[in-house]
Amino acid sequence: MTSRAALLVLADGRFPAGGHAHSGGAEAAVKAGRITDAASLAAFCRGRLHTSGLTAAALAAAAALGHDPYALDAAADARTPSPALRAAARRLGRQMMRAARATWPGPELDALAAAFPRGAHQPVVLGLAARSAGLGPEDAAHCVAYETVSGPATATVRLLGLDPFQATAVLARLAPAMDLVAEEAAAAARQGIDALPAASAPLLDITAEQHAAWPVRLFAT
């Protein structure tokens, strides 16, 4: 039986998994003038959701289903062409692992932590954390879909001084799209690792490399 309370804990932005330090590409997009207001934030979030968000959600759903987490980590590596984003995903995975093992301890998390002392990819760890919490693949996929858009929205409030009510409205209007992405991700995960999507977002990869070289930045990514 899944626990909706556990799902809320895992999806809560205050869960100490380190996501608050990352903008999901929004900082570079703001500097380039691609995010200037609520409408452009919504367009950015929608694009991120249907590309890197779908890919990450499927990885998390597959981990929640019990697919081989080592194979999933390799699949995540292959789907992350940017070295900066690969490094960030592993840092976030390490932080997520610490939080997950403290919250929902279990042998599967312990084994993955031992195999990847520098961190497995964050979506894989999140999916395994969901599994340890008694959650299913749709739950894990929903968590990823939500964080895919909530991170940039929260960051844009800080970067642009965007009205937080407008940022929250953006998230609310994206809810149907988040549901669809989570459903698609979970369906793909049920078909096996070879069926997982590899939707790409080349501009996010390019700007992530540029952002990593900035001498001064507010967010890690």
mmCIF file of C-alpha atoms in Angstrom:
data_model
loop_
_atom_site.group_PDB
_atom_site.id
_atom_site.type_symbol
_atom_site.label_atom_id
_atom_site.label_comp_id
_atom_site.label_asym_id
_atom_site.label_seq_id
_atom_site.Cartn_x
_atom_site.Cartn_y
_atom_site.Cartn_z
ATOM 1 C CA MET A 1 0.000 0.000 0.000
ATOM 2 C CA THR A 2 1.467 3.350 -1.008
ATOM 3 C CA SER A 3 1.592 6.230 1.408
ATOM 4 C CA ARG A 4 0.448 9.604 0.132
ATOM 5 C CA ALA A 5 2.125 11.181 3.131
ATOM 6 C CA ALA A 6 5.454 9.640 2.057
ATOM 7 C CA LEU A 7 4.926 11.037 -1.432
ATOM 8 C CA LEU A 8 4.409 14.508 0.022
ATOM 9 C CA VAL A 9 7.591 14.200 2.072
ATOM 10 C CA LEU A 10 9.638 13.115 -0.954
ATOM 11 C CA ALA A 11 8.219 15.849 -3.198
ATOM 12 C CA ASP A 12 8.517 18.589 -0.578
ATOM 13 C CA GLY A 13 10.997 21.274 -1.584
ATOM 14 C CA ARG A 14 12.216 21.288 2.018
ATOM 15 C CA PHE A 15 13.313 17.647 1.799
ATOM 16 C CA PRO A 16 17.092 18.026 2.346
ATOM 17 C CA ALA A 17 18.190 16.669 -1.018
ATOM 18 C CA GLY A 18 20.063 19.774 -2.222
ATOM 19 C CA GLY A 19 17.744 20.831 -5.037
ATOM 20 C CA HIS A 20 17.404 24.378 -3.707
ATOM 21 C CA ALA A 21 20.947 25.140 -4.914
ATOM 22 C CA HIS A 22 20.096 24.376 -8.554
ATOM 23 C CA SER A 23 18.057 26.412 -11.036
ATOM 24 C CA GLY A 24 17.584 23.697 -13.651
ATOM 25 C CA GLY A 25 19.066 25.914 -16.341
ATOM 26 C CA ALA A 26 16.945 28.933 -15.434
ATOM 27 C CA GLU A 27 19.887 31.102 -14.375
ATOM 28 C CA ALA A 28 21.537 30.799 -17.796
ATOM 29 C CA ALA A 29 18.184 31.298 -19.520
ATOM 30 C CA VAL A 30 17.511 34.476 -17.532
ATOM 31 C CA LYS A 31 20.936 35.876 -18.394
ATOM 32 C CA ALA A 32 20.402 35.075 -22.090
ATOM 33 C CA GLY A 33 17.004 36.787 -22.058
ATOM 34 C CA ARG A 34 15.024 33.616 -22.713
ATOM 35 C CA ILE A 35 13.172 33.932 -19.397
ATOM 36 C CA THR A 36 11.880 37.429 -18.752
ATOM 37 C CA ASP A 37 8.400 36.976 -17.277
ATOM 38 C CA ALA A 38 5.788 34.403 -16.291
ATOM 39 C CA ALA A 39 4.920 33.516 -19.891
ATOM 40 C CA SER A 40 8.507 32.796 -20.898
ATOM 41 C CA LEU A 41 9.054 30.902 -17.638
ATOM 42 C CA ALA A 42 6.079 28.698 -18.513
ATOM 43 C CA ALA A 43 7.493 28.024 -21.985
ATOM 44 C CA PHE A 44 10.898 27.161 -20.521
ATOM 45 C CA CYS A 45 9.392 24.819 -17.927
ATOM 46 C CA ARG A 46 7.181 23.102 -20.489
ATOM 47 C CA GLY A 47 10.144 22.454 -22.759
ATOM 48 C CA ARG A 48 12.255 21.141 -19.888
ATOM 49 C CA LEU A 49 9.401 18.928 -18.688
ATOM 50 C CA HIS A 50 8.930 17.184 -22.042
ATOM 51 C CA THR A 51 12.664 16.593 -22.622
ATOM 52 C CA SER A 52 15.046 16.134 -19.710
ATOM 53 C CA GLY A 53 12.095 15.888 -17.322
ATOM 54 C CA LEU A 54 10.527 12.960 -19.159
ATOM 55 C CA THR A 55 13.862 11.177 -19.361
ATOM 56 C CA ALA A 56 14.581 11.624 -15.653
ATOM 57 C CA ALA A 57 11.029 10.676 -14.650
ATOM 58 C CA ALA A 58 11.287 7.402 -16.569
ATOM 59 C CA LEU A 59 14.597 6.559 -14.900
ATOM 60 C CA ALA A 60 13.062 7.203 -11.483
ATOM 61 C CA ALA A 61 9.981 5.150 -12.326
ATOM 62 C CA ALA A 62 12.159 2.261 -13.476
ATOM 63 C CA ALA A 63 14.148 2.355 -10.234
ATOM 64 C CA ALA A 64 10.915 2.396 -8.233
ATOM 65 C CA LEU A 65 9.767 -0.684 -10.158
ATOM 66 C CA GLY A 66 12.899 -2.548 -9.121
ATOM 67 C CA HIS A 67 14.895 -2.519 -12.351
ATOM 68 C CA ASP A 68 18.662 -2.946 -11.952
ATOM 69 C CA PRO A 69 19.857 0.392 -10.489
ATOM 70 C CA TYR A 70 23.393 -0.117 -11.826
ATOM 71 C CA ALA A 71 22.089 -0.497 -15.369
ATOM 72 C CA LEU A 72 19.836 2.493 -14.806
ATOM 73 C CA ASP A 73 22.783 4.600 -13.667
ATOM 74 C CA ALA A 74 24.615 3.686 -16.876
ATOM 75 C CA ALA A 75 21.481 4.578 -18.844
ATOM 76 C CA ALA A 76 21.337 7.944 -17.073
ATOM 77 C CA ASP A 77 24.988 8.586 -17.918
ATOM 78 C CA ALA A 78 24.324 7.843 -21.593
ATOM 79 C CA ARG A 79 21.378 10.240 -21.588
ATOM 80 C CA THR A 80 23.349 13.122 -20.039
ATOM 81 C CA PRO A 81 25.848 14.410 -22.616
ATOM 82 C CA SER A 82 26.895 17.457 -20.591
ATOM 83 C CA PRO A 83 29.792 16.721 -18.189
ATOM 84 C CA ALA A 84 28.595 19.554 -15.939
ATOM 85 C CA LEU A 85 25.111 18.046 -15.698
ATOM 86 C CA ARG A 86 26.472 14.536 -15.137
ATOM 87 C CA ALA A 87 28.572 15.826 -12.238
ATOM 88 C CA ALA A 88 25.622 17.767 -10.825
ATOM 89 C CA ALA A 89 23.328 14.728 -11.100
ATOM 90 C CA ARG A 90 25.786 12.658 -9.083
ATOM 91 C CA ARG A 91 26.224 15.373 -6.441
ATOM 92 C CA LEU A 92 22.457 15.606 -6.115
ATOM 93 C CA GLY A 93 22.241 11.827 -6.018
ATOM 94 C CA ARG A 94 24.714 11.706 -3.158
ATOM 95 C CA GLN A 95 22.736 14.283 -1.199
ATOM 96 C CA MET A 96 19.443 12.541 -2.004
ATOM 97 C CA MET A 97 20.957 9.262 -0.816
ATOM 98 C CA ARG A 98 21.903 10.757 2.542
ATOM 99 C CA ALA A 99 18.404 12.094 3.051
ATOM 100 C CA ALA A 100 16.709 8.918 1.826
ATOM 101 C CA ARG A 101 18.768 6.566 3.998
ATOM 102 C CA ALA A 102 18.013 8.676 7.052
ATOM 103 C CA THR A 103 14.296 8.778 6.222
ATOM 104 C CA TRP A 104 13.545 5.344 4.730
ATOM 105 C CA PRO A 105 16.549 3.101 5.512
ATOM 106 C CA GLY A 106 16.783 -0.164 3.621
ATOM 107 C CA PRO A 107 19.227 -2.646 2.078
ATOM 108 C CA GLU A 108 18.682 -1.508 -1.518
ATOM 109 C CA LEU A 109 19.687 2.058 -0.700
ATOM 110 C CA ASP A 110 22.650 0.807 1.333
ATOM 111 C CA ALA A 111 23.861 -1.336 -1.576
ATOM 112 C CA LEU A 112 23.585 1.519 -4.086
ATOM 113 C CA ALA A 113 25.371 3.913 -1.736
ATOM 114 C CA ALA A 114 28.220 1.416 -1.327
ATOM 115 C CA ALA A 115 28.489 0.884 -5.095
ATOM 116 C CA PHE A 116 28.515 4.634 -5.861
ATOM 117 C CA PRO A 117 30.292 6.407 -2.996
ATOM 118 C CA ARG A 118 30.530 9.588 -5.085
ATOM 119 C CA GLY A 119 26.848 9.425 -5.930
ATOM 120 C CA ALA A 120 24.588 7.657 -8.406
ATOM 121 C CA HIS A 121 22.445 9.747 -10.738
ATOM 122 C CA GLN A 122 19.767 11.607 -8.795
ATOM 123 C CA PRO A 123 16.695 10.220 -10.621
ATOM 124 C CA VAL A 124 17.874 6.661 -9.936
ATOM 125 C CA VAL A 125 18.384 7.419 -6.249
ATOM 126 C CA LEU A 126 15.020 9.179 -6.069
ATOM 127 C CA GLY A 127 13.289 6.182 -7.616
ATOM 128 C CA LEU A 128 14.952 3.807 -5.176
ATOM 129 C CA ALA A 129 14.028 6.136 -2.302
ATOM 130 C CA ALA A 130 10.417 6.041 -3.491
ATOM 131 C CA ARG A 131 10.591 2.242 -3.548
ATOM 132 C CA SER A 132 11.979 2.206 0.009
ATOM 133 C CA ALA A 133 9.123 4.497 1.067
ATOM 134 C CA GLY A 134 6.547 2.083 -0.345
ATOM 135 C CA LEU A 135 5.745 4.254 -3.346
ATOM 136 C CA GLY A 136 5.197 3.148 -6.930
ATOM 137 C CA PRO A 137 6.586 4.168 -10.327
ATOM 138 C CA GLU A 138 3.900 6.788 -10.973
ATOM 139 C CA ASP A 139 4.706 8.392 -7.627
ATOM 140 C CA ALA A 140 8.415 8.551 -8.430
ATOM 141 C CA ALA A 141 7.692 9.944 -11.890
ATOM 142 C CA HIS A 142 5.378 12.608 -10.455
ATOM 143 C CA CYS A 143 8.100 13.683 -8.009
ATOM 144 C CA VAL A 144 10.578 14.153 -10.835
ATOM 145 C CA ALA A 145 8.078 15.904 -13.083
ATOM 146 C CA TYR A 146 7.244 18.341 -10.313
ATOM 147 C CA GLU A 147 10.852 19.115 -9.385
ATOM 148 C CA THR A 148 11.685 19.555 -13.094
ATOM 149 C CA VAL A 149 9.469 22.647 -13.214
ATOM 150 C CA SER A 150 9.371 23.795 -9.589
ATOM 151 C CA GLY A 151 13.146 24.272 -9.440
ATOM 152 C CA PRO A 152 13.285 26.757 -12.346
ATOM 153 C CA ALA A 153 10.126 28.499 -11.117
ATOM 154 C CA THR A 154 11.532 29.035 -7.628
ATOM 155 C CA ALA A 155 14.892 30.116 -9.026
ATOM 156 C CA THR A 156 13.267 32.660 -11.345
ATOM 157 C CA VAL A 157 11.555 34.326 -8.394
ATOM 158 C CA ARG A 158 15.011 34.919 -6.940
ATOM 159 C CA LEU A 159 16.735 35.775 -10.219
ATOM 160 C CA LEU A 160 14.149 38.160 -11.680
ATOM 161 C CA GLY A 161 12.172 39.197 -8.632
ATOM 162 C CA LEU A 162 9.203 37.560 -10.364
ATOM 163 C CA ASP A 163 5.980 37.736 -8.371
ATOM 164 C CA PRO A 164 5.832 34.378 -6.500
ATOM 165 C CA PHE A 165 2.082 34.249 -7.090
ATOM 166 C CA GLN A 166 2.734 34.306 -10.827
ATOM 167 C CA ALA A 167 5.386 31.585 -10.494
ATOM 168 C CA THR A 168 2.968 29.401 -8.547
ATOM 169 C CA ALA A 169 0.292 29.982 -11.172
ATOM 170 C CA VAL A 170 2.742 28.750 -13.818
ATOM 171 C CA LEU A 171 3.183 25.504 -11.878
ATOM 172 C CA ALA A 172 -0.555 25.065 -11.423
ATOM 173 C CA ARG A 173 -1.226 25.506 -15.127
ATOM 174 C CA LEU A 174 1.458 22.943 -15.937
ATOM 175 C CA ALA A 175 -0.212 20.313 -13.734
ATOM 176 C CA PRO A 176 -1.979 18.482 -16.614
ATOM 177 C CA ALA A 177 1.314 18.308 -18.531
ATOM 178 C CA MET A 178 3.098 16.975 -15.444
ATOM 179 C CA ASP A 179 0.463 14.257 -15.101
ATOM 180 C CA LEU A 180 0.876 13.220 -18.732
ATOM 181 C CA VAL A 181 4.668 13.117 -18.490
ATOM 182 C CA ALA A 182 4.519 11.039 -15.312
ATOM 183 C CA GLU A 183 2.104 8.582 -16.944
ATOM 184 C CA GLU A 184 4.272 8.303 -20.062
ATOM 185 C CA ALA A 185 7.394 7.793 -17.958
ATOM 186 C CA ALA A 186 5.837 5.057 -15.823
ATOM 187 C CA ALA A 187 4.455 3.286 -18.898
ATOM 188 C CA ALA A 188 7.889 3.279 -20.526
ATOM 189 C CA ALA A 189 9.513 1.988 -17.339
ATOM 190 C CA ARG A 190 7.175 -1.005 -17.323
ATOM 191 C CA GLN A 191 8.510 -2.008 -20.746
ATOM 192 C CA GLY A 192 12.086 -2.298 -19.491
ATOM 193 C CA ILE A 193 15.294 -0.287 -19.523
ATOM 194 C CA ASP A 194 15.701 -0.463 -23.311
ATOM 195 C CA ALA A 195 12.317 1.272 -23.716
ATOM 196 C CA LEU A 196 13.169 4.272 -21.548
ATOM 197 C CA PRO A 197 12.951 7.610 -23.379
ATOM 198 C CA ALA A 198 16.060 9.588 -24.228
ATOM 199 C CA ALA A 199 14.468 12.960 -24.977
ATOM 200 C CA SER A 200 17.209 15.536 -25.360
ATOM 201 C CA ALA A 201 17.462 19.255 -24.683
ATOM 202 C CA PRO A 202 20.643 20.387 -26.477
ATOM 203 C CA LEU A 203 20.298 24.022 -25.450
ATOM 204 C CA LEU A 204 20.152 23.037 -21.777
ATOM 205 C CA ASP A 205 23.315 20.964 -22.249
ATOM 206 C CA ILE A 206 25.154 23.797 -24.001
ATOM 207 C CA THR A 207 24.155 26.461 -21.495
ATOM 208 C CA ALA A 208 24.987 24.126 -18.585
ATOM 209 C CA GLU A 209 28.587 23.972 -19.812
ATOM 210 C CA GLN A 210 28.695 27.746 -20.209
ATOM 211 C CA HIS A 211 27.127 28.287 -16.785
ATOM 212 C CA ALA A 212 29.666 25.991 -15.117
ATOM 213 C CA ALA A 213 32.455 28.272 -16.342
ATOM 214 C CA TRP A 214 30.960 31.477 -14.934
ATOM 215 C CA PRO A 215 33.221 32.939 -12.223
ATOM 216 C CA VAL A 216 30.192 34.212 -10.278
ATOM 217 C CA ARG A 217 26.769 32.564 -10.231
ATOM 218 C CA LEU A 218 23.888 32.262 -7.793
ATOM 219 C CA PHE A 219 23.070 28.594 -8.497
ATOM 220 C CA ALA A 220 25.189 25.491 -8.993
ATOM 221 C CA THR A 221 23.447 24.719 -12.305
#
